[in-house]
PDB file of C-alpha atoms in Angstrom:
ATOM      1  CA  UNK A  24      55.316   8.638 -38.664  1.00 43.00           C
ATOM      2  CA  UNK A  25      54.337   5.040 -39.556  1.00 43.00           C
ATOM      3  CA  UNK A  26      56.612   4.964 -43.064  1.00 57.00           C
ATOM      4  CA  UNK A  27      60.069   6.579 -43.308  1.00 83.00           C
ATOM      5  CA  UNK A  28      58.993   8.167 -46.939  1.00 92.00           C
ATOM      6  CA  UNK A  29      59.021  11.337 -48.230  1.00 94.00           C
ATOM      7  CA  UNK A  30      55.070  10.269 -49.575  1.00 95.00           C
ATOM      8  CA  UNK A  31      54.007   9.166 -46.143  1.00 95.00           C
ATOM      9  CA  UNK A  32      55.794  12.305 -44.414  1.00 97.00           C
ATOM     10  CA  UNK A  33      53.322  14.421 -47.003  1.00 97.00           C
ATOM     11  CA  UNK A  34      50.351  11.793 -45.921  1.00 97.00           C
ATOM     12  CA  UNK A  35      50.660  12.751 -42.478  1.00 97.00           C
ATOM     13  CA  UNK A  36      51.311  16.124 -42.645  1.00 98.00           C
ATOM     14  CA  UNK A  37      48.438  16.711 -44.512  1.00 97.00           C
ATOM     15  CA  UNK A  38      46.342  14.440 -41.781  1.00 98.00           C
ATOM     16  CA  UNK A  39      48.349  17.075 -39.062  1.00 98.00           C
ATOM     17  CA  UNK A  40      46.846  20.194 -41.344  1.00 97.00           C
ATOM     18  CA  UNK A  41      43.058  18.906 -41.100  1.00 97.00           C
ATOM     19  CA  UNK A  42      43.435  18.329 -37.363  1.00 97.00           C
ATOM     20  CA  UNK A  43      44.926  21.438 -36.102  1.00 96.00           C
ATOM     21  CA  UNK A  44      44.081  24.994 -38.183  1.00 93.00           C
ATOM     22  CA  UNK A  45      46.607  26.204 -36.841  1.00 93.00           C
ATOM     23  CA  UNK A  46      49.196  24.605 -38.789  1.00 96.00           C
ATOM     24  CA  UNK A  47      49.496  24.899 -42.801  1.00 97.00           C
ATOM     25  CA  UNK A  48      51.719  22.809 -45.003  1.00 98.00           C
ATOM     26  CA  UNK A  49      53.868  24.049 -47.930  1.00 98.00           C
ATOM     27  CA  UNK A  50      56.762  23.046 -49.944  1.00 98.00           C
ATOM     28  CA  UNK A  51      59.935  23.568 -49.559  1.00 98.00           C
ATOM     29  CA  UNK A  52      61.492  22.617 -53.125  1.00 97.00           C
ATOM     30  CA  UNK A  53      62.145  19.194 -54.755  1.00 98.00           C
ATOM     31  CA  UNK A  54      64.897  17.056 -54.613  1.00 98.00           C
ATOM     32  CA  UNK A  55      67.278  15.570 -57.238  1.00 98.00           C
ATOM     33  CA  UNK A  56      64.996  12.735 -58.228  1.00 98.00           C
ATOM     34  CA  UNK A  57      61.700  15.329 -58.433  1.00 98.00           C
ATOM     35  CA  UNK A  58      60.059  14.446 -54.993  1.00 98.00           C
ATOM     36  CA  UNK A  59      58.949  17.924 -53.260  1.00 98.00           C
ATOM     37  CA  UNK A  60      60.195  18.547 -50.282  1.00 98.00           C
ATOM     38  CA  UNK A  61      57.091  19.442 -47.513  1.00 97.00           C
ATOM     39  CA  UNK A  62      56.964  22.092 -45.039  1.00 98.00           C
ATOM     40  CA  UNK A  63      55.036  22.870 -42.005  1.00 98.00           C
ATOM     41  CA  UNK A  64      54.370  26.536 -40.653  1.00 98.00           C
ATOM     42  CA  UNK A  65      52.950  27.504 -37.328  1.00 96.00           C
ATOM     43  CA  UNK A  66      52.255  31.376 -36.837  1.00 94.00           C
ATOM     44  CA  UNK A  67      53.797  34.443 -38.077  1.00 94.00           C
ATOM     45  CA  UNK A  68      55.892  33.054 -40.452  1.00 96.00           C
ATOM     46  CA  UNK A  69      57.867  36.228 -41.253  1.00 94.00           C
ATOM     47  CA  UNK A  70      58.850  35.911 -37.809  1.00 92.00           C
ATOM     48  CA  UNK A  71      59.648  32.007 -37.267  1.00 97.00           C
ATOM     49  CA  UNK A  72      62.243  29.652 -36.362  1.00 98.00           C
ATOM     50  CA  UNK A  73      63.073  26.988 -38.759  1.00 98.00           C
ATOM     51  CA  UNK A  74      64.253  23.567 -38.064  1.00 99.00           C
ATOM     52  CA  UNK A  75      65.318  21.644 -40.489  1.00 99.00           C
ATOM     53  CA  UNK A  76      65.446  17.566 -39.744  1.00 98.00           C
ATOM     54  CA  UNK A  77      67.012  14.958 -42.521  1.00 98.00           C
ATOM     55  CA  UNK A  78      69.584  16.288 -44.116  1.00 98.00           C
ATOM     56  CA  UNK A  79      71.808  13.599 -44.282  1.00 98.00           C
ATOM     57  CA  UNK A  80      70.130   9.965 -45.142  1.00 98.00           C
ATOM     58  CA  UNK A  81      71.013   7.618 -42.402  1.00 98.00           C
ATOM     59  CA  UNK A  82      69.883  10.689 -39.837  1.00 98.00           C
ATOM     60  CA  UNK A  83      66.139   9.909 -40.451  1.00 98.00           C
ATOM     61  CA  UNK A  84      65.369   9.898 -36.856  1.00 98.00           C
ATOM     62  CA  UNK A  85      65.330  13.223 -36.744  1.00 98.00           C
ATOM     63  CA  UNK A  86      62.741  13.493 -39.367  1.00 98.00           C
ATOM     64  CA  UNK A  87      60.399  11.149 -36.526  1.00 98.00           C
ATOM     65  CA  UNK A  88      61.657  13.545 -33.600  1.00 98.00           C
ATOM     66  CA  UNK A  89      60.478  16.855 -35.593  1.00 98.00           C
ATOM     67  CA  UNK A  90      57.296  14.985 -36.695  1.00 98.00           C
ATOM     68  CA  UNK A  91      56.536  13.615 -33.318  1.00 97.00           C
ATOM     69  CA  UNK A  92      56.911  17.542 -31.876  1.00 98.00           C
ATOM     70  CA  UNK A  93      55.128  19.109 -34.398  1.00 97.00           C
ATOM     71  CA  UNK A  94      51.941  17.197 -33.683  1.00 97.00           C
ATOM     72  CA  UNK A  95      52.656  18.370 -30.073  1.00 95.00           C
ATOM     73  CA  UNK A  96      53.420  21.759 -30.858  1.00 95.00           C
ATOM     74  CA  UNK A  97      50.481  22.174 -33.193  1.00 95.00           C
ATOM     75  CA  UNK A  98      48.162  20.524 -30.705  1.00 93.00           C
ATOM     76  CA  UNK A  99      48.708  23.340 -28.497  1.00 91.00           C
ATOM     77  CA  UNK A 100      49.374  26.336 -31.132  1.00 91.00           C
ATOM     78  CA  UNK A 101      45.757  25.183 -31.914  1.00 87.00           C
ATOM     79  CA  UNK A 102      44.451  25.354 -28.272  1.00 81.00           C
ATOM     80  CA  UNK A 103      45.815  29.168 -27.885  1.00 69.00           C
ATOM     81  CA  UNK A 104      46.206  28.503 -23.899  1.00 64.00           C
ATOM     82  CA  UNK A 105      46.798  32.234 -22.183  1.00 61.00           C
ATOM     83  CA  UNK A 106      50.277  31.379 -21.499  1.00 63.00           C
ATOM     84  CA  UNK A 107      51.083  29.725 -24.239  1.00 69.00           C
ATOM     85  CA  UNK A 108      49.492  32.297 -26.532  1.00 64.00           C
ATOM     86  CA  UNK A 109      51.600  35.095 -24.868  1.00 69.00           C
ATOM     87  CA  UNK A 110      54.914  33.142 -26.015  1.00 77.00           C
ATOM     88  CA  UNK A 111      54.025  32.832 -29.597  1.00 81.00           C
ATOM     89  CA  UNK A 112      52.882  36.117 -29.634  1.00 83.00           C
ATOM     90  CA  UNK A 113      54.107  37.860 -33.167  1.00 89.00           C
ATOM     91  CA  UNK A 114      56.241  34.555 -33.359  1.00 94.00           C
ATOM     92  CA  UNK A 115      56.134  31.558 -35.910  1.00 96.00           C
ATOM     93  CA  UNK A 116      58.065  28.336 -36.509  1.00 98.00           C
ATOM     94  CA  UNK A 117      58.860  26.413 -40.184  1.00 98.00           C
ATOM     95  CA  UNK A 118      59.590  22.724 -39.417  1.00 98.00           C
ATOM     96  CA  UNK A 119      61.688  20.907 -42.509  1.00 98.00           C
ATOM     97  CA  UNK A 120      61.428  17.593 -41.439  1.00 98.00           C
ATOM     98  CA  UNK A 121      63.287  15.860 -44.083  1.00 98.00           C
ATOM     99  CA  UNK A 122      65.540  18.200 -46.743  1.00 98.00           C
ATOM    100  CA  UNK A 123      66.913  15.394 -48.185  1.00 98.00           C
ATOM    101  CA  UNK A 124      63.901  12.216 -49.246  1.00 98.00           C
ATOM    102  CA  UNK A 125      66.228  10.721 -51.987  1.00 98.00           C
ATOM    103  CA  UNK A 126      69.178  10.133 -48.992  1.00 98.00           C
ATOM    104  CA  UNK A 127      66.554   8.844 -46.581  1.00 98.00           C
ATOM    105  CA  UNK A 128      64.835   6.797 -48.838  1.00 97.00           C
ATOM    106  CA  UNK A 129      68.586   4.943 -50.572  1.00 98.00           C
ATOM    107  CA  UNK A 130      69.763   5.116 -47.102  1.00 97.00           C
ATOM    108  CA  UNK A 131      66.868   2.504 -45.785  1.00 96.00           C
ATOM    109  CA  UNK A 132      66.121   0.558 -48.716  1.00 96.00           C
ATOM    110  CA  UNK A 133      69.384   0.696 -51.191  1.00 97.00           C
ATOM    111  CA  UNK A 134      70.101   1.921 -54.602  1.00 97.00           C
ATOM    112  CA  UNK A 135      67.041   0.387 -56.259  1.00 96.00           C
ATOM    113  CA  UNK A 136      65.887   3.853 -55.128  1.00 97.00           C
ATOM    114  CA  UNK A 137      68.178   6.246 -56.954  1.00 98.00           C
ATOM    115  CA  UNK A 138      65.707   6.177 -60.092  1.00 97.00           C
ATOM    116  CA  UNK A 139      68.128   7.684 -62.820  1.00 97.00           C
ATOM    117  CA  UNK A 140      71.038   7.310 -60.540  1.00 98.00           C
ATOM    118  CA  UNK A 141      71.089   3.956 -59.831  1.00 98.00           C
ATOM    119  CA  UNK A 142      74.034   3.095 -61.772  1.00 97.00           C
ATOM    120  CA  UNK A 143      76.190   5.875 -60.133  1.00 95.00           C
ATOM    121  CA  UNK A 144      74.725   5.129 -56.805  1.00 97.00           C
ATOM    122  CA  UNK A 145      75.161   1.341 -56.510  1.00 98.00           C
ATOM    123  CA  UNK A 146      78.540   0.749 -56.630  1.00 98.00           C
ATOM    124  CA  UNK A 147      79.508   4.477 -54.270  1.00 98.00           C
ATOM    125  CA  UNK A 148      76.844   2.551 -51.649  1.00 98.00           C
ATOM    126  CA  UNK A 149      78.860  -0.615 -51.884  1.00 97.00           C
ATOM    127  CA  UNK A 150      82.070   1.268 -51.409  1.00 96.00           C
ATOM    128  CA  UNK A 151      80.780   2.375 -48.031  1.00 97.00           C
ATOM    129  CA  UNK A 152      79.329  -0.548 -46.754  1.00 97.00           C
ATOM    130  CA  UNK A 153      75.723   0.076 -47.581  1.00 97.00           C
ATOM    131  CA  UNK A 154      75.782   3.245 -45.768  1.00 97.00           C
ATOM    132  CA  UNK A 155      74.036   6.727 -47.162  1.00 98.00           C
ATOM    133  CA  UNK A 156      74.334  10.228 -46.481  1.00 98.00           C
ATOM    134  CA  UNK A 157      74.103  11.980 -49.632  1.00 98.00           C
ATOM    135  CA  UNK A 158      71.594  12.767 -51.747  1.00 98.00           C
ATOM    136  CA  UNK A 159      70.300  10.596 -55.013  1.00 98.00           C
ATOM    137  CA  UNK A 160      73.345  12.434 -56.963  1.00 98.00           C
ATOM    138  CA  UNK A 161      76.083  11.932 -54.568  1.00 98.00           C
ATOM    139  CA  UNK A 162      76.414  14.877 -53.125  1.00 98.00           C
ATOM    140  CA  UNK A 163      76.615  15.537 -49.598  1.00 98.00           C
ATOM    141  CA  UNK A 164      73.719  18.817 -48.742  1.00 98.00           C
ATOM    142  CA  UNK A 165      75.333  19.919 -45.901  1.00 98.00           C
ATOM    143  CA  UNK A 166      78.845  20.337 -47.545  1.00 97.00           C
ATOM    144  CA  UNK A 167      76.961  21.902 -50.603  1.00 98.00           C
ATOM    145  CA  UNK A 168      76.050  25.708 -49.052  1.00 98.00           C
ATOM    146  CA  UNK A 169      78.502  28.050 -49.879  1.00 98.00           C
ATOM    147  CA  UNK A 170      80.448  29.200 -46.725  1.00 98.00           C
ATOM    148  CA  UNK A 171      83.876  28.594 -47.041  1.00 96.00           C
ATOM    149  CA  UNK A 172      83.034  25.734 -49.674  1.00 96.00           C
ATOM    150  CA  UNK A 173      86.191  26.331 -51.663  1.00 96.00           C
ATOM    151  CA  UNK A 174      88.329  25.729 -48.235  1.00 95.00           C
ATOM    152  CA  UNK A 175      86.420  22.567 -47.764  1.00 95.00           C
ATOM    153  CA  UNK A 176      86.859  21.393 -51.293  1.00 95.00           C
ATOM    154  CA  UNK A 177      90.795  21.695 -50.632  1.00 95.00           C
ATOM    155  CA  UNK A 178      90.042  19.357 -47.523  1.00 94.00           C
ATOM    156  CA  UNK A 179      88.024  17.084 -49.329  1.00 95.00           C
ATOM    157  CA  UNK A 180      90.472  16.257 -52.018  1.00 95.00           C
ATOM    158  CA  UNK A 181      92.921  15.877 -49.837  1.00 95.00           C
ATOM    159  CA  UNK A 182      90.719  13.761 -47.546  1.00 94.00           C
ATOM    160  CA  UNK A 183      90.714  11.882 -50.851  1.00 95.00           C
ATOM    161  CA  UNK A 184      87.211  13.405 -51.648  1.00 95.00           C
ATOM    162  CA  UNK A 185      87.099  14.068 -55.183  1.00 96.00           C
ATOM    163  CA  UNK A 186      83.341  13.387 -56.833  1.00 97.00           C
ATOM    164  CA  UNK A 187      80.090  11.466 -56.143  1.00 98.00           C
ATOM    165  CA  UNK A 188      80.220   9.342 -52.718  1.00 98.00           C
ATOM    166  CA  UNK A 189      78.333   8.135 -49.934  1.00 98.00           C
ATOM    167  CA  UNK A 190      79.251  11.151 -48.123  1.00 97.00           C
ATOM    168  CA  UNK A 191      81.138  14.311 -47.432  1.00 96.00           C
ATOM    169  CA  UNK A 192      81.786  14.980 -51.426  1.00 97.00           C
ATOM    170  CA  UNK A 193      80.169  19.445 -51.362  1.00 97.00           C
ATOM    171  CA  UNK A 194      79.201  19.137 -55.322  1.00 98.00           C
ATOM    172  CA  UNK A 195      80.604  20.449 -58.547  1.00 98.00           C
ATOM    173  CA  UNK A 196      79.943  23.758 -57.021  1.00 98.00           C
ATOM    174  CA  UNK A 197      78.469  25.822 -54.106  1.00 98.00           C
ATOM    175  CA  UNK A 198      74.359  25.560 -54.199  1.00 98.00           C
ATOM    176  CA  UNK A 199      74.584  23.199 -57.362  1.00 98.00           C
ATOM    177  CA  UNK A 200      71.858  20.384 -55.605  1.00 98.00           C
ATOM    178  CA  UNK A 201      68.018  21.545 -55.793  1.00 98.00           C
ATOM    179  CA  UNK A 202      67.459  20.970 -51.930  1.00 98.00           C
ATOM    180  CA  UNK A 203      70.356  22.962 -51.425  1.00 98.00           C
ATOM    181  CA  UNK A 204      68.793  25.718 -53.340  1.00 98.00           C
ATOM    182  CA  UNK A 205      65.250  24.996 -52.121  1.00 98.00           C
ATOM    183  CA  UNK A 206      65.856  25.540 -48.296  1.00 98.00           C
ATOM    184  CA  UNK A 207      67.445  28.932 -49.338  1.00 98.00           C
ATOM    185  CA  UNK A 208      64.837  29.915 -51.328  1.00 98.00           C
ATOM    186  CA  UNK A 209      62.589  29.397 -48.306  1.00 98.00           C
ATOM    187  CA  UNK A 210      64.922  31.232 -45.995  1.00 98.00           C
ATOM    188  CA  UNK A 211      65.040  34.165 -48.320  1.00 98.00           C
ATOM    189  CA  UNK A 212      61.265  33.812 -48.680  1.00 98.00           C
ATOM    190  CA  UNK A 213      60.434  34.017 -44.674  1.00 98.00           C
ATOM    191  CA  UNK A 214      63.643  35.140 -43.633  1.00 97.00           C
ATOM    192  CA  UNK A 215      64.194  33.671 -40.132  1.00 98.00           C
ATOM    193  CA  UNK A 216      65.423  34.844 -37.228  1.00 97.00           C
ATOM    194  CA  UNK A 217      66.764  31.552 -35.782  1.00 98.00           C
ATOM    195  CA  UNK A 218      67.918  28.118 -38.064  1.00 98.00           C
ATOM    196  CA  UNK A 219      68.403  24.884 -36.461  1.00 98.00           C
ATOM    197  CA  UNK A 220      69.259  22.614 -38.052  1.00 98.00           C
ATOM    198  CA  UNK A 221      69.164  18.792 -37.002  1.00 98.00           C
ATOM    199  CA  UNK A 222      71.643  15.524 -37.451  1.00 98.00           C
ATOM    200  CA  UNK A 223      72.744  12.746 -35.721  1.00 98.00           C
ATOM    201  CA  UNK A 224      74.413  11.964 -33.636  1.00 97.00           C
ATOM    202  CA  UNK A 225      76.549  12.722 -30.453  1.00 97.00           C
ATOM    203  CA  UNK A 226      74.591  14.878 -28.314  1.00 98.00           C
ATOM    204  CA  UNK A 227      76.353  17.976 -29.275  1.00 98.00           C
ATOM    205  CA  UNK A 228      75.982  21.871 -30.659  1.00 98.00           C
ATOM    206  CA  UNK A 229      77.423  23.584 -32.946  1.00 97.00           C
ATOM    207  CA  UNK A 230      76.825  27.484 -32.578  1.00 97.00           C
ATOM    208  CA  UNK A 231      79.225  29.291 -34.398  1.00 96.00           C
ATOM    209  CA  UNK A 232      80.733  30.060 -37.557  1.00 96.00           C
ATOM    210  CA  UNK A 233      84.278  31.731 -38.787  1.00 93.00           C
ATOM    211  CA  UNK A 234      84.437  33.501 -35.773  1.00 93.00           C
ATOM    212  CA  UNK A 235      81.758  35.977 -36.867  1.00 95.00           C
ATOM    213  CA  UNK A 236      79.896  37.753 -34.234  1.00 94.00           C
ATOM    214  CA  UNK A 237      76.201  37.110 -33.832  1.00 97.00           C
ATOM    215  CA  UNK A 238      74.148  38.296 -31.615  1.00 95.00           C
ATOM    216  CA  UNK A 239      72.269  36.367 -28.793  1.00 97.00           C
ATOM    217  CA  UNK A 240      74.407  33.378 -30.604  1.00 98.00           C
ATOM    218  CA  UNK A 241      76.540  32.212 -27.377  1.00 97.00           C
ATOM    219  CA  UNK A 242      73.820  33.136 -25.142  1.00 98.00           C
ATOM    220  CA  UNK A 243      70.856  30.675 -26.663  1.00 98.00           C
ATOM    221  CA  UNK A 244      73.541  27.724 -27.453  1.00 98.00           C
ATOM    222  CA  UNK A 245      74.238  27.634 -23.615  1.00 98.00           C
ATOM    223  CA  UNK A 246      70.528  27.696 -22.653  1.00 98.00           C
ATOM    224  CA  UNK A 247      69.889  25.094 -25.473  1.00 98.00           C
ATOM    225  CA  UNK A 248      73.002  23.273 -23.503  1.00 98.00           C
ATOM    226  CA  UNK A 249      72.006  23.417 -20.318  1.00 98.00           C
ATOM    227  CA  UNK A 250      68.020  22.160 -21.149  1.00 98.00           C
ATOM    228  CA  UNK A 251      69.202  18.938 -23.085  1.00 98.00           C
ATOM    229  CA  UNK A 252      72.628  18.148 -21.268  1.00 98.00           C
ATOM    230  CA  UNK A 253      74.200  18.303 -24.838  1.00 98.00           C
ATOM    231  CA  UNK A 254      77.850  19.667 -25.074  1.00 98.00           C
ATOM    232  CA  UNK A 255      78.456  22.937 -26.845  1.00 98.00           C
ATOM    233  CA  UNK A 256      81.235  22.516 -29.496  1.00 96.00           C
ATOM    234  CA  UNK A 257      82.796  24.289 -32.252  1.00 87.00           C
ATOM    235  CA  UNK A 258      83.382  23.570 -36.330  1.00 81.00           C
ATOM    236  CA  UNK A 259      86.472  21.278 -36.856  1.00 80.00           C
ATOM    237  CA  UNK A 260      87.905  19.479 -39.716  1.00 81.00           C
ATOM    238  CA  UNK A 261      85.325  18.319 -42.452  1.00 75.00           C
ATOM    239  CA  UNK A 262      83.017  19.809 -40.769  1.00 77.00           C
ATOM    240  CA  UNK A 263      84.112  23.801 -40.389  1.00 85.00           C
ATOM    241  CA  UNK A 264      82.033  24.697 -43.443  1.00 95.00           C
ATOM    242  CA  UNK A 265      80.107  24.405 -46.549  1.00 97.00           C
ATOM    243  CA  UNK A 266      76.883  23.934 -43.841  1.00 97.00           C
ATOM    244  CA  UNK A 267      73.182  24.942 -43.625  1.00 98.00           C
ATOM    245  CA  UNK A 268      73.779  26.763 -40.271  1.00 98.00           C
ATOM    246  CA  UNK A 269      77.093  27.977 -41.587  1.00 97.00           C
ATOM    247  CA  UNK A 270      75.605  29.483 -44.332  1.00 98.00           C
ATOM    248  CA  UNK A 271      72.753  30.911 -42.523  1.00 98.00           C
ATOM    249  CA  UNK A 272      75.353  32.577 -40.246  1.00 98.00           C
ATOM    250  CA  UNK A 273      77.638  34.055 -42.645  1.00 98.00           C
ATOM    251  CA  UNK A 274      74.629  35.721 -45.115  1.00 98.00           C
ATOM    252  CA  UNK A 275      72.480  36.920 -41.838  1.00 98.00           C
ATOM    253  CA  UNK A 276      74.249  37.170 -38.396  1.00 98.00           C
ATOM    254  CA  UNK A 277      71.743  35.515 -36.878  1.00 98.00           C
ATOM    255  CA  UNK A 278      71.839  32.453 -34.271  1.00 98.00           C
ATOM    256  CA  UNK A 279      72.187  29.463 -36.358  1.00 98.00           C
ATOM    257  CA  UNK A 280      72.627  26.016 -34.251  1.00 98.00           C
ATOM    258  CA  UNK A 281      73.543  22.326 -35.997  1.00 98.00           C
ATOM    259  CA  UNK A 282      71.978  19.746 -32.586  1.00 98.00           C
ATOM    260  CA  UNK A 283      73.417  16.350 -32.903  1.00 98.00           C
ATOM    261  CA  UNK A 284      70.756  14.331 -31.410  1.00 98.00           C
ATOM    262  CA  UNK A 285      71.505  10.871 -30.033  1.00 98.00           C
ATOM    263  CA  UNK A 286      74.861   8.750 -29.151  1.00 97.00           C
ATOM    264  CA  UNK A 287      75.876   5.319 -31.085  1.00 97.00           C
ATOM    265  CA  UNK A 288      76.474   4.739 -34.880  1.00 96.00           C
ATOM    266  CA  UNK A 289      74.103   6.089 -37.531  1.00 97.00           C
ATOM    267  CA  UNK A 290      71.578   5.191 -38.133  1.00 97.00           C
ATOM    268  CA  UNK A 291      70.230   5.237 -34.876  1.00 97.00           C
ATOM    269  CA  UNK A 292      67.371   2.755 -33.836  1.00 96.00           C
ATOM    270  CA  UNK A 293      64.018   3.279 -34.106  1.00 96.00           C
ATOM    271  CA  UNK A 294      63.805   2.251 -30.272  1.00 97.00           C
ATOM    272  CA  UNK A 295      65.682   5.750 -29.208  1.00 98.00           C
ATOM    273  CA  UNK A 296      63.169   7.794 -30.759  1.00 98.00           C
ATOM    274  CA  UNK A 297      61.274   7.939 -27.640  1.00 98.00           C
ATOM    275  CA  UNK A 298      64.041   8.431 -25.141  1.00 98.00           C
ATOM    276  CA  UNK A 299      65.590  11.340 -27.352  1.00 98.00           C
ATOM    277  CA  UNK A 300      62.596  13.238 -27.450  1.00 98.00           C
ATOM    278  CA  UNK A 301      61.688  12.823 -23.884  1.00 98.00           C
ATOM    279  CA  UNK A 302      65.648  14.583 -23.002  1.00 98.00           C
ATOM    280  CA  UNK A 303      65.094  16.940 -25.946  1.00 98.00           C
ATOM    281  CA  UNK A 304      61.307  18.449 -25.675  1.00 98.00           C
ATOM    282  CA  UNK A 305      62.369  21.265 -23.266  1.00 97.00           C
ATOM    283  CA  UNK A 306      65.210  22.647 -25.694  1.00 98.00           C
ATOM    284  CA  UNK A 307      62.587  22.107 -28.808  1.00 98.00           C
ATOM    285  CA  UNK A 308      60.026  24.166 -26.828  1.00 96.00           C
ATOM    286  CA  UNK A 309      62.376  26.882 -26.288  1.00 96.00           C
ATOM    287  CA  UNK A 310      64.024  26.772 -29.478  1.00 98.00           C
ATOM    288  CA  UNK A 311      60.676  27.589 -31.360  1.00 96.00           C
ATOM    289  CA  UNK A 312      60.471  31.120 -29.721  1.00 94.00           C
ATOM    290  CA  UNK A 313      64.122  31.991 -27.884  1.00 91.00           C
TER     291      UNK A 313
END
């Protein structure tokens, strides 16, 4: 990607479309300020894994890492090599690259870019030192999905958490932001057999949820762990629930995976794009068809 915007993301996706027939763009819902939210499918898409990039504002890198492999991936989804073609077999993949535009785009350029909520915005973004996570309306996506959200609500207020911020604030209620509700109506749509879902940063990943038994769960988070070098780690704190992957795990028992890509302070510099990909391509490859 040349422009971290939810317009040039849709600019370049559709230049991805015309240049490889075997990839087909959709969307995925709008956000809180209207902007819709693209998708890119690969394959059987009844049968996919979906990674989802950009969830949180200042973690726009992983919208360029899950840009930067779908052009791979669709280059040779395209080509149908023999042995390639006998992996993806009956399989497909869904790439979100960036759930949440509004975060990314107040996140990189500042309030001016709330629209509506500028006024509510401006002075939660001062409060945190000009740092973003949330969406245009305050609320924090990945603490909006209702696993466990009213035990994370308890934490939040005592955390001090009690409305619109920066970060970390789940909503008035479970599902109550339109890309929270957008990425499950896609998931209900295709109905995946693998989620993974991607942030930054720490090179970690988080593979389980409430203890619940999923199949093939453990198994695939220590292959994922030993192709990147990333450590495998468990929910804690403000983090135990109200998550995409959480959510995906509780309402289907299937592998669900939150990758923490990178090490250093969000957001992380352009510059590590390159090196992040290089250590990750093997566990992207293998995470589109495990």
């Amino acid at each position: 990607m040349k422009s971290i915007s939810c317009a040039a993301l849709w600019k370049e996706l559709r230049q991805l479309e015309q240049a490889f027939p075997a990839a087909r763009v959709f969307r995925a819902g709008k956000s809180a300020l209207g902007k819709e939210i693209p998708a890119l499918g690969m394959g059987r898409l009844k049968n996919a894994a979906l990674f989802v990039g950009a969830t949180h504002g200042e973690e726009w890198l992983t919208s360029l890492l899950l840009m930067r492999f779908a052009w791979e991936i669709a280059a040779a989804w395209t080509d149908e090599a023999p042995s390639f073609a006998g992996v993806t077999q009956g399989k497909g993949l869904i790439i979100v690259p960036m759930l949440n535009p509004d975060g990314v785009e107040i996140a990189l350029d500042g309030p001016r870019k709330a629209g509506p909520f500028r006024d509510r915005t401006e002075p939660l973004y001062r409060a945190n030192g000009g740092k973003w996570q949330a969406n245009a309306r305050g609320v924090d996506i990945n603490h909006n999905f209702d696993a466990g959200w009213n035990i994370l609500r308890e934490m939040e207020t005592v955390s001090g958490i009690t409305g619109p911020a920066a970060t970390r604030y789940g909503g008035p209620y479970p599902h109550s932001e339109p890309e929270t509700r957008g990425i499950i109506n896609l998931i209900y749509a295709f109905q995946p057999r693998r989620l993974y879902s991607f942030h930054s940063q720490g090179e970690e990943i988080f593979w389980e949820y409430g203890g619940l038994q999923v199949p093939q769960a453990e198994s695939i988070a220590r292959a994922l762990s030993a192709l990147s070098g990333y450590t495998l780690v468990k929910n804690s704190g403000l983090a135990s629930h109200g998550g995409l992957k959480d959510w995906f795990i509780q309402e289907f028992r299937r592998p669900g995976f939150t990758i923490e890509i990178g090490k250093g302070e969000n957001p992380l510099p352009i510059e590590d794009l390159e090196p992040i990909y290089g250590r990750l391509l093997p566990l992207l490859t293998a995470a589109a068809f495990l």
